[in-house]
Amino acid sequence: MKVTVSMITLNEEGAVAKVVADIRRVVPDAEILIVDSSRDRTAEVAEELGCRVIKQFPPKGYGPAMDRAVREAGGDIVVTLDCDDTYPVEDIPKLVHLIDADFDLVNATRLAKRPKAMPFANYIANRVFAWTARLLHGIKTTEVHSGMRAYRKSMIDAIEWNANGPALPVDMLIIPHRRGYRVTEIPIEYRERIGASTLQRFRSTLWTFKRLWNARAVR
Ligand SMILES: Nc1nc2c(ncn2[C@@H]2O[C@H](COP(=O)(O)OP(=O)(O)O)[C@@H](O)[C@H]2O)c(=O)[nH]1
Ligand SMILES: [Mg+2]
């Protein structure tokens, strides 16, 4: 099966070359797709390195960029990753194998144990989100916000979510689970980010609970 590694980028020129090189080393045959909304040279660097770059301007936020990044993937398997060097690229083959082994979605969780690179408040918030997801949806997860996952492309083609607004990764995990697709989880290491985070704590928390609550209607 053909693999696409999809990333979205907002001013990641300090990280993009390293992340792309790391991906190439691990999965040389994969398509690398980037949805870019940067003001810096991220897109130029990615294009020079042979990535497929889709430009999204004006920037529409994480959700619309991520939606585009998974829907436009050319592969049968789509692996998502932040372009900030926080996720272990060397684990991509593990995720791909699990899709090969008939799972439709593999969630890579950073919270199987407490990650040193994550602020304590974020850690507690993430635990509460995961616990709420278990309670409302019966999904055995420790993290609903991971940016590192593998999705079967045919599943994405069959599913809709509201891409506008923060916390889209919640819907991208919970809706497939509720629709009866085979979802599994593996633990990963989480590293310190290159560059600054775009996370807006308050809005993200609000939208996480909103998405978790609204997904009860999905069956
Ligand atoms: N295209 C695009 N990418 C974005 C946008 N907002 C964030 N990103 C990218 O999405 C990924 C996740 O954002 P990040 O700042 O790392 O969030 P954090 O991991 O929660 O700290 C990074 O690769 C960002 O560059 C956006 O509005 N448009
Ligand atoms: Mg990040």
PDB file of C-alpha atoms and ligand atoms in Angstrom:
ATOM      1  CA  MET A   1       0.000   0.000   0.000  1.00  0.00           C
ATOM      2  CA  LYS A   2       1.174   3.495  -0.832  1.00  0.00           C
ATOM      3  CA  VAL A   3       1.907   5.829   2.088  1.00  0.00           C
ATOM      4  CA  THR A   4       1.467   9.605   2.308  1.00  0.00           C
ATOM      5  CA  VAL A   5       3.016  11.510   5.205  1.00  0.00           C
ATOM      6  CA  SER A   6       0.867  14.631   5.591  1.00  0.00           C
ATOM      7  CA  MET A   7       1.891  17.688   7.577  1.00  0.00           C
ATOM      8  CA  ILE A   8       0.501  21.163   8.026  1.00  0.00           C
ATOM      9  CA  THR A   9       2.830  24.092   8.548  1.00  0.00           C
ATOM     10  CA  LEU A  10       2.634  27.564  10.003  1.00  0.00           C
ATOM     11  CA  ASN A  11       6.102  29.125  10.028  1.00  0.00           C
ATOM     12  CA  GLU A  12       8.171  25.967  10.495  1.00  0.00           C
ATOM     13  CA  GLU A  13      11.224  26.992   8.445  1.00  0.00           C
ATOM     14  CA  GLY A  14      13.477  26.123  11.399  1.00  0.00           C
ATOM     15  CA  ALA A  15      12.218  22.537  11.503  1.00  0.00           C
ATOM     16  CA  VAL A  16      10.940  21.540   8.052  1.00  0.00           C
ATOM     17  CA  ALA A  17      14.250  20.466   6.482  1.00  0.00           C
ATOM     18  CA  LYS A  18      15.154  18.200   9.411  1.00  0.00           C
ATOM     19  CA  VAL A  19      11.677  16.677   9.661  1.00  0.00           C
ATOM     20  CA  VAL A  20      11.508  15.973   5.901  1.00  0.00           C
ATOM     21  CA  ALA A  21      15.004  14.436   5.903  1.00  0.00           C
ATOM     22  CA  ASP A  22      14.068  12.239   8.869  1.00  0.00           C
ATOM     23  CA  ILE A  23      10.883  11.061   7.125  1.00  0.00           C
ATOM     24  CA  ARG A  24      12.776  10.268   3.892  1.00  0.00           C
ATOM     25  CA  ARG A  25      15.274   8.154   5.817  1.00  0.00           C
ATOM     26  CA  VAL A  26      12.517   6.070   7.398  1.00  0.00           C
ATOM     27  CA  VAL A  27       9.974   5.818   4.552  1.00  0.00           C
ATOM     28  CA  PRO A  28      11.841   6.709   1.330  1.00  0.00           C
ATOM     29  CA  ASP A  29       8.943   5.756  -0.943  1.00  0.00           C
ATOM     30  CA  ALA A  30       6.275   7.808   0.822  1.00  0.00           C
ATOM     31  CA  GLU A  31       4.681  10.885  -0.673  1.00  0.00           C
ATOM     32  CA  ILE A  32       5.262  13.891   1.598  1.00  0.00           C
ATOM     33  CA  LEU A  33       2.377  16.358   1.458  1.00  0.00           C
ATOM     34  CA  ILE A  34       2.456  19.731   3.172  1.00  0.00           C
ATOM     35  CA  VAL A  35      -0.437  22.169   3.564  1.00  0.00           C
ATOM     36  CA  ASP A  36       1.328  25.442   4.208  1.00  0.00           C
ATOM     37  CA  SER A  37       0.095  28.787   5.528  1.00  0.00           C
ATOM     38  CA  SER A  38       3.480  30.260   6.466  1.00  0.00           C
ATOM     39  CA  ARG A  39       4.856  33.756   6.133  1.00  0.00           C
ATOM     40  CA  ASP A  40       8.414  32.429   6.288  1.00  0.00           C
ATOM     41  CA  ARG A  41      10.280  30.181   3.795  1.00  0.00           C
ATOM     42  CA  THR A  42       8.710  26.866   4.907  1.00  0.00           C
ATOM     43  CA  ALA A  43       6.993  26.232   1.543  1.00  0.00           C
ATOM     44  CA  GLU A  44      10.100  27.021  -0.532  1.00  0.00           C
ATOM     45  CA  VAL A  45      12.249  24.725   1.594  1.00  0.00           C
ATOM     46  CA  ALA A  46       9.666  21.922   1.348  1.00  0.00           C
ATOM     47  CA  GLU A  47       9.348  22.328  -2.435  1.00  0.00           C
ATOM     48  CA  GLU A  48      13.136  22.311  -2.858  1.00  0.00           C
ATOM     49  CA  LEU A  49      13.164  19.024  -0.961  1.00  0.00           C
ATOM     50  CA  GLY A  50      10.599  17.516  -3.337  1.00  0.00           C
ATOM     51  CA  CYS A  51       7.520  17.631  -1.113  1.00  0.00           C
ATOM     52  CA  ARG A  52       4.083  18.214  -2.616  1.00  0.00           C
ATOM     53  CA  VAL A  53       3.023  21.611  -1.233  1.00  0.00           C
ATOM     54  CA  ILE A  54      -0.531  22.949  -1.129  1.00  0.00           C
ATOM     55  CA  LYS A  55      -0.790  26.577  -0.136  1.00  0.00           C
ATOM     56  CA  GLN A  56      -3.688  27.665   2.052  1.00  0.00           C
ATOM     57  CA  PHE A  57      -4.046  31.444   2.187  1.00  0.00           C
ATOM     58  CA  PRO A  58      -5.112  33.354   4.102  1.00  0.00           C
ATOM     59  CA  PRO A  59      -4.318  30.915   6.954  1.00  0.00           C
ATOM     60  CA  LYS A  60      -7.551  29.230   8.079  1.00  0.00           C
ATOM     61  CA  GLY A  61      -6.263  27.576  11.234  1.00  0.00           C
ATOM     62  CA  TYR A  62      -5.318  24.030  12.216  1.00  0.00           C
ATOM     63  CA  GLY A  63      -8.625  22.343  11.341  1.00  0.00           C
ATOM     64  CA  PRO A  64      -9.106  23.349   7.698  1.00  0.00           C
ATOM     65  CA  ALA A  65      -5.381  22.761   7.056  1.00  0.00           C
ATOM     66  CA  MET A  66      -5.439  19.271   8.608  1.00  0.00           C
ATOM     67  CA  ASP A  67      -8.681  18.366   6.797  1.00  0.00           C
ATOM     68  CA  ARG A  68      -7.073  19.270   3.476  1.00  0.00           C
ATOM     69  CA  ALA A  69      -3.851  17.440   4.396  1.00  0.00           C
ATOM     70  CA  VAL A  70      -5.604  14.104   4.921  1.00  0.00           C
ATOM     71  CA  ARG A  71      -8.207  14.421   2.142  1.00  0.00           C
ATOM     72  CA  GLU A  72      -5.708  15.358  -0.577  1.00  0.00           C
ATOM     73  CA  ALA A  73      -3.291  12.536   0.274  1.00  0.00           C
ATOM     74  CA  GLY A  74      -2.472  10.319  -2.702  1.00  0.00           C
ATOM     75  CA  GLY A  75      -1.651   7.214  -0.630  1.00  0.00           C
ATOM     76  CA  ASP A  76      -3.810   4.359   0.688  1.00  0.00           C
ATOM     77  CA  ILE A  77      -2.442   5.128   4.164  1.00  0.00           C
ATOM     78  CA  VAL A  78      -2.112   8.676   5.519  1.00  0.00           C
ATOM     79  CA  VAL A  79       0.305   9.329   8.377  1.00  0.00           C
ATOM     80  CA  THR A  80       0.015  12.719  10.072  1.00  0.00           C
ATOM     81  CA  LEU A  81       2.757  14.449  12.025  1.00  0.00           C
ATOM     82  CA  ASP A  82       3.492  17.956  13.325  1.00  0.00           C
ATOM     83  CA  CYS A  83       6.298  19.605  11.369  1.00  0.00           C
ATOM     84  CA  ASP A  84       8.102  20.687  14.557  1.00  0.00           C
ATOM     85  CA  ASP A  85      10.307  17.685  15.376  1.00  0.00           C
ATOM     86  CA  THR A  86       8.223  16.623  18.401  1.00  0.00           C
ATOM     87  CA  TYR A  87       7.057  13.249  17.094  1.00  0.00           C
ATOM     88  CA  PRO A  88       9.232  10.142  16.589  1.00  0.00           C
ATOM     89  CA  VAL A  89       9.424   9.742  12.824  1.00  0.00           C
ATOM     90  CA  GLU A  90      11.172   6.370  13.323  1.00  0.00           C
ATOM     91  CA  ASP A  91       7.830   4.949  14.555  1.00  0.00           C
ATOM     92  CA  ILE A  92       6.038   5.618  11.228  1.00  0.00           C
ATOM     93  CA  PRO A  93       6.615   2.011  10.024  1.00  0.00           C
ATOM     94  CA  LYS A  94       4.920   0.651  13.191  1.00  0.00           C
ATOM     95  CA  LEU A  95       1.805   2.698  12.407  1.00  0.00           C
ATOM     96  CA  VAL A  96       1.836   1.644   8.760  1.00  0.00           C
ATOM     97  CA  HIS A  97       2.156  -2.058   9.715  1.00  0.00           C
ATOM     98  CA  LEU A  98      -0.893  -1.827  11.966  1.00  0.00           C
ATOM     99  CA  ILE A  99      -2.980  -0.432   9.104  1.00  0.00           C
ATOM    100  CA  ASP A 100      -1.599  -3.262   6.961  1.00  0.00           C
ATOM    101  CA  ALA A 101      -2.713  -5.620   9.734  1.00  0.00           C
ATOM    102  CA  ASP A 102      -6.271  -4.384   9.179  1.00  0.00           C
ATOM    103  CA  PHE A 103      -6.716  -1.484  11.571  1.00  0.00           C
ATOM    104  CA  ASP A 104      -8.324   1.624  10.069  1.00  0.00           C
ATOM    105  CA  LEU A 105      -6.790   4.135  12.463  1.00  0.00           C
ATOM    106  CA  VAL A 106      -3.694   4.020  14.656  1.00  0.00           C
ATOM    107  CA  ASN A 107      -3.409   6.708  17.317  1.00  0.00           C
ATOM    108  CA  ALA A 108       0.118   7.358  18.613  1.00  0.00           C
ATOM    109  CA  THR A 109      -0.249   8.501  22.223  1.00  0.00           C
ATOM    110  CA  ARG A 110       2.274  10.644  24.057  1.00  0.00           C
ATOM    111  CA  LEU A 111       0.521  10.085  27.370  1.00  0.00           C
ATOM    112  CA  ALA A 112       0.944   6.409  28.121  1.00  0.00           C
ATOM    113  CA  LYS A 113       3.257   7.863  30.790  1.00  0.00           C
ATOM    114  CA  ARG A 114       3.957  11.512  31.671  1.00  0.00           C
ATOM    115  CA  PRO A 115       6.108  13.113  28.937  1.00  0.00           C
ATOM    116  CA  LYS A 116       8.903  15.375  30.215  1.00  0.00           C
ATOM    117  CA  ALA A 117       8.526  17.785  27.266  1.00  0.00           C
ATOM    118  CA  MET A 118       4.865  18.525  28.097  1.00  0.00           C
ATOM    119  CA  PRO A 119       3.915  21.237  30.651  1.00  0.00           C
ATOM    120  CA  PHE A 120       2.146  19.767  33.704  1.00  0.00           C
ATOM    121  CA  ALA A 121      -1.102  21.706  33.075  1.00  0.00           C
ATOM    122  CA  ASN A 122      -1.296  20.332  29.511  1.00  0.00           C
ATOM    123  CA  TYR A 123      -0.688  16.836  30.858  1.00  0.00           C
ATOM    124  CA  ILE A 124      -3.563  17.084  33.356  1.00  0.00           C
ATOM    125  CA  ALA A 125      -5.890  18.592  30.724  1.00  0.00           C
ATOM    126  CA  ASN A 126      -5.076  15.778  28.302  1.00  0.00           C
ATOM    127  CA  ARG A 127      -5.797  13.138  30.958  1.00  0.00           C
ATOM    128  CA  VAL A 128      -9.181  14.708  31.658  1.00  0.00           C
ATOM    129  CA  PHE A 129     -10.008  14.832  27.904  1.00  0.00           C
ATOM    130  CA  ALA A 130      -9.093  11.164  27.487  1.00  0.00           C
ATOM    131  CA  TRP A 131     -11.087  10.145  30.531  1.00  0.00           C
ATOM    132  CA  THR A 132     -14.138  12.066  29.216  1.00  0.00           C
ATOM    133  CA  ALA A 133     -13.761  10.316  25.849  1.00  0.00           C
ATOM    134  CA  ARG A 134     -13.797   6.938  27.609  1.00  0.00           C
ATOM    135  CA  LEU A 135     -16.845   7.882  29.619  1.00  0.00           C
ATOM    136  CA  LEU A 136     -18.888   9.252  26.697  1.00  0.00           C
ATOM    137  CA  HIS A 137     -17.730   6.971  23.886  1.00  0.00           C
ATOM    138  CA  GLY A 138     -16.227   3.869  25.470  1.00  0.00           C
ATOM    139  CA  ILE A 139     -12.952   4.383  23.619  1.00  0.00           C
ATOM    140  CA  LYS A 140      -9.825   3.101  25.364  1.00  0.00           C
ATOM    141  CA  THR A 141      -7.506   6.034  24.770  1.00  0.00           C
ATOM    142  CA  THR A 142      -4.978   8.053  26.742  1.00  0.00           C
ATOM    143  CA  GLU A 143      -4.816  10.959  24.281  1.00  0.00           C
ATOM    144  CA  VAL A 144      -7.414  12.540  21.968  1.00  0.00           C
ATOM    145  CA  HIS A 145      -5.103  15.313  20.721  1.00  0.00           C
ATOM    146  CA  SER A 146      -2.182  13.468  19.194  1.00  0.00           C
ATOM    147  CA  GLY A 147      -0.974  14.909  15.892  1.00  0.00           C
ATOM    148  CA  MET A 148       0.681  11.593  15.006  1.00  0.00           C
ATOM    149  CA  ARG A 149      -1.683   9.020  13.586  1.00  0.00           C
ATOM    150  CA  ALA A 150      -2.151   6.699  10.635  1.00  0.00           C
ATOM    151  CA  TYR A 151      -5.492   6.598   8.838  1.00  0.00           C
ATOM    152  CA  ARG A 152      -6.779   4.290   6.130  1.00  0.00           C
ATOM    153  CA  LYS A 153      -7.541   6.694   3.273  1.00  0.00           C
ATOM    154  CA  SER A 154     -10.748   4.893   2.256  1.00  0.00           C
ATOM    155  CA  MET A 155     -12.036   5.495   5.806  1.00  0.00           C
ATOM    156  CA  ILE A 156     -11.318   9.215   5.592  1.00  0.00           C
ATOM    157  CA  ASP A 157     -13.157   9.333   2.256  1.00  0.00           C
ATOM    158  CA  ALA A 158     -16.207   7.809   3.981  1.00  0.00           C
ATOM    159  CA  ILE A 159     -16.260  10.148   6.985  1.00  0.00           C
ATOM    160  CA  GLU A 160     -17.177  13.776   7.583  1.00  0.00           C
ATOM    161  CA  TRP A 161     -16.386  16.124  10.442  1.00  0.00           C
ATOM    162  CA  ASN A 162     -16.593  19.840  11.096  1.00  0.00           C
ATOM    163  CA  ALA A 163     -13.136  21.040  10.070  1.00  0.00           C
ATOM    164  CA  ASN A 164     -13.727  24.595  11.295  1.00  0.00           C
ATOM    165  CA  GLY A 165     -12.729  25.420  14.850  1.00  0.00           C
ATOM    166  CA  PRO A 166      -9.988  24.107  17.144  1.00  0.00           C
ATOM    167  CA  ALA A 167      -9.456  20.543  18.404  1.00  0.00           C
ATOM    168  CA  LEU A 168     -10.260  18.732  15.129  1.00  0.00           C
ATOM    169  CA  PRO A 169      -8.041  15.750  16.132  1.00  0.00           C
ATOM    170  CA  VAL A 170     -10.773  14.883  18.674  1.00  0.00           C
ATOM    171  CA  ASP A 171     -13.343  14.299  15.907  1.00  0.00           C
ATOM    172  CA  MET A 172     -10.772  12.551  13.725  1.00  0.00           C
ATOM    173  CA  LEU A 173     -10.409   9.905  16.459  1.00  0.00           C
ATOM    174  CA  ILE A 174     -13.870   9.692  18.038  1.00  0.00           C
ATOM    175  CA  ILE A 175     -16.010   9.711  14.869  1.00  0.00           C
ATOM    176  CA  PRO A 176     -14.213   6.703  13.294  1.00  0.00           C
ATOM    177  CA  HIS A 177     -14.485   4.858  16.618  1.00  0.00           C
ATOM    178  CA  ARG A 178     -18.228   5.556  16.816  1.00  0.00           C
ATOM    179  CA  ARG A 179     -18.745   4.586  13.195  1.00  0.00           C
ATOM    180  CA  GLY A 180     -17.355   1.129  13.985  1.00  0.00           C
ATOM    181  CA  TYR A 181     -13.952   1.399  12.336  1.00  0.00           C
ATOM    182  CA  ARG A 182     -11.047  -0.509  13.919  1.00  0.00           C
ATOM    183  CA  VAL A 183      -9.050   1.916  16.049  1.00  0.00           C
ATOM    184  CA  THR A 184      -5.913   1.096  18.030  1.00  0.00           C
ATOM    185  CA  GLU A 185      -3.252   2.973  19.954  1.00  0.00           C
ATOM    186  CA  ILE A 186       0.523   2.744  20.455  1.00  0.00           C
ATOM    187  CA  PRO A 187       2.733   4.670  22.915  1.00  0.00           C
ATOM    188  CA  ILE A 188       5.345   7.077  21.555  1.00  0.00           C
ATOM    189  CA  GLU A 189       7.991   9.419  22.969  1.00  0.00           C
ATOM    190  CA  TYR A 190       7.355  13.157  22.837  1.00  0.00           C
ATOM    191  CA  ARG A 191      10.213  15.567  22.278  1.00  0.00           C
ATOM    192  CA  GLU A 192      10.743  19.297  22.846  1.00  0.00           C
ATOM    193  CA  ARG A 193       9.477  21.422  19.955  1.00  0.00           C
ATOM    194  CA  ILE A 194      11.659  23.470  17.548  1.00  0.00           C
ATOM    195  CA  GLY A 195      10.111  26.983  17.407  1.00  0.00           C
ATOM    196  CA  ALA A 196       6.965  28.330  19.122  1.00  0.00           C
ATOM    197  CA  SER A 197       3.626  26.539  19.705  1.00  0.00           C
ATOM    198  CA  THR A 198       0.389  27.853  18.122  1.00  0.00           C
ATOM    199  CA  LEU A 199      -1.810  26.201  20.779  1.00  0.00           C
ATOM    200  CA  GLN A 200      -4.562  28.455  22.207  1.00  0.00           C
ATOM    201  CA  ARG A 201      -5.289  26.773  25.535  1.00  0.00           C
ATOM    202  CA  PHE A 202      -8.689  28.173  26.378  1.00  0.00           C
ATOM    203  CA  ARG A 203     -10.365  27.834  22.966  1.00  0.00           C
ATOM    204  CA  SER A 204      -8.865  24.435  22.451  1.00  0.00           C
ATOM    205  CA  THR A 205     -10.188  23.151  25.788  1.00  0.00           C
ATOM    206  CA  LEU A 206     -13.672  24.506  25.104  1.00  0.00           C
ATOM    207  CA  TRP A 207     -13.788  22.951  21.640  1.00  0.00           C
ATOM    208  CA  THR A 208     -12.436  19.648  22.920  1.00  0.00           C
ATOM    209  CA  PHE A 209     -15.405  19.257  25.271  1.00  0.00           C
ATOM    210  CA  LYS A 210     -17.799  20.545  22.601  1.00  0.00           C
ATOM    211  CA  ARG A 211     -16.561  17.994  20.067  1.00  0.00           C
ATOM    212  CA  LEU A 212     -16.577  15.160  22.649  1.00  0.00           C
ATOM    213  CA  TRP A 213     -20.152  16.016  23.611  1.00  0.00           C
ATOM    214  CA  ASN A 214     -21.488  16.487  20.053  1.00  0.00           C
ATOM    215  CA  ALA A 215     -19.976  13.223  18.805  1.00  0.00           C
ATOM    216  CA  ARG A 216     -22.539  11.321  20.918  1.00  0.00           C
ATOM    217  CA  ALA A 217     -24.929  11.823  17.955  1.00  0.00           C
ATOM    218  CA  VAL A 218     -22.644   9.862  15.594  1.00  0.00           C
ATOM    219  CA  ARG A 219     -23.475   6.198  15.012  1.00  0.00           C
TER     220      ARG A 219
HETATM  221  N1  LIG B   1      -1.219  25.230   7.483  1.00  0.00           N
HETATM  222  C1  LIG B   1      -1.375  25.515   8.781  1.00  0.00           C
HETATM  223  N2  LIG B   1      -0.645  24.859   9.716  1.00  0.00           N
HETATM  224  C2  LIG B   1      -0.817  25.150  11.026  1.00  0.00           C
HETATM  225  C3  LIG B   1      -1.755  26.130  11.452  1.00  0.00           C
HETATM  226  N3  LIG B   1      -1.709  26.201  12.809  1.00  0.00           N
HETATM  227  C4  LIG B   1      -0.779  25.293  13.209  1.00  0.00           C
HETATM  228  N4  LIG B   1      -0.236  24.671  12.153  1.00  0.00           N
HETATM  229  C5  LIG B   1       0.772  23.592  12.175  1.00  0.00           C
HETATM  230  O1  LIG B   1       0.168  22.518  12.865  1.00  0.00           O
HETATM  231  C6  LIG B   1       1.122  21.763  13.601  1.00  0.00           C
HETATM  232  C7  LIG B   1       0.681  21.705  15.071  1.00  0.00           C
HETATM  233  O2  LIG B   1       0.774  22.975  15.672  1.00  0.00           O
HETATM  234  P1  LIG B   1       1.681  23.219  16.957  1.00  0.00           P
HETATM  235  O3  LIG B   1       1.957  24.685  17.030  1.00  0.00           O
HETATM  236  O4  LIG B   1       2.846  22.290  16.918  1.00  0.00           O
HETATM  237  O5  LIG B   1       0.689  22.823  18.109  1.00  0.00           O
HETATM  238  P2  LIG B   1       1.062  21.989  19.406  1.00  0.00           P
HETATM  239  O6  LIG B   1       1.719  20.725  18.944  1.00  0.00           O
HETATM  240  O7  LIG B   1      -0.258  21.759  20.053  1.00  0.00           O
HETATM  241  O8  LIG B   1       1.996  22.864  20.185  1.00  0.00           O
HETATM  242  C8  LIG B   1       2.463  22.450  13.384  1.00  0.00           C
HETATM  243  O9  LIG B   1       3.194  21.744  12.381  1.00  0.00           O
HETATM  244  C9  LIG B   1       2.071  23.857  12.928  1.00  0.00           C
HETATM  245  O10 LIG B   1       3.022  24.447  12.104  1.00  0.00           O
HETATM  246  C10 LIG B   1      -2.512  26.834  10.422  1.00  0.00           C
HETATM  247  O11 LIG B   1      -3.318  27.715  10.680  1.00  0.00           O
HETATM  248  N5  LIG B   1      -2.282  26.471   9.117  1.00  0.00           N
HETATM  249 MG    MG B   2       3.395  20.449  17.781  1.00  0.00          MG
END
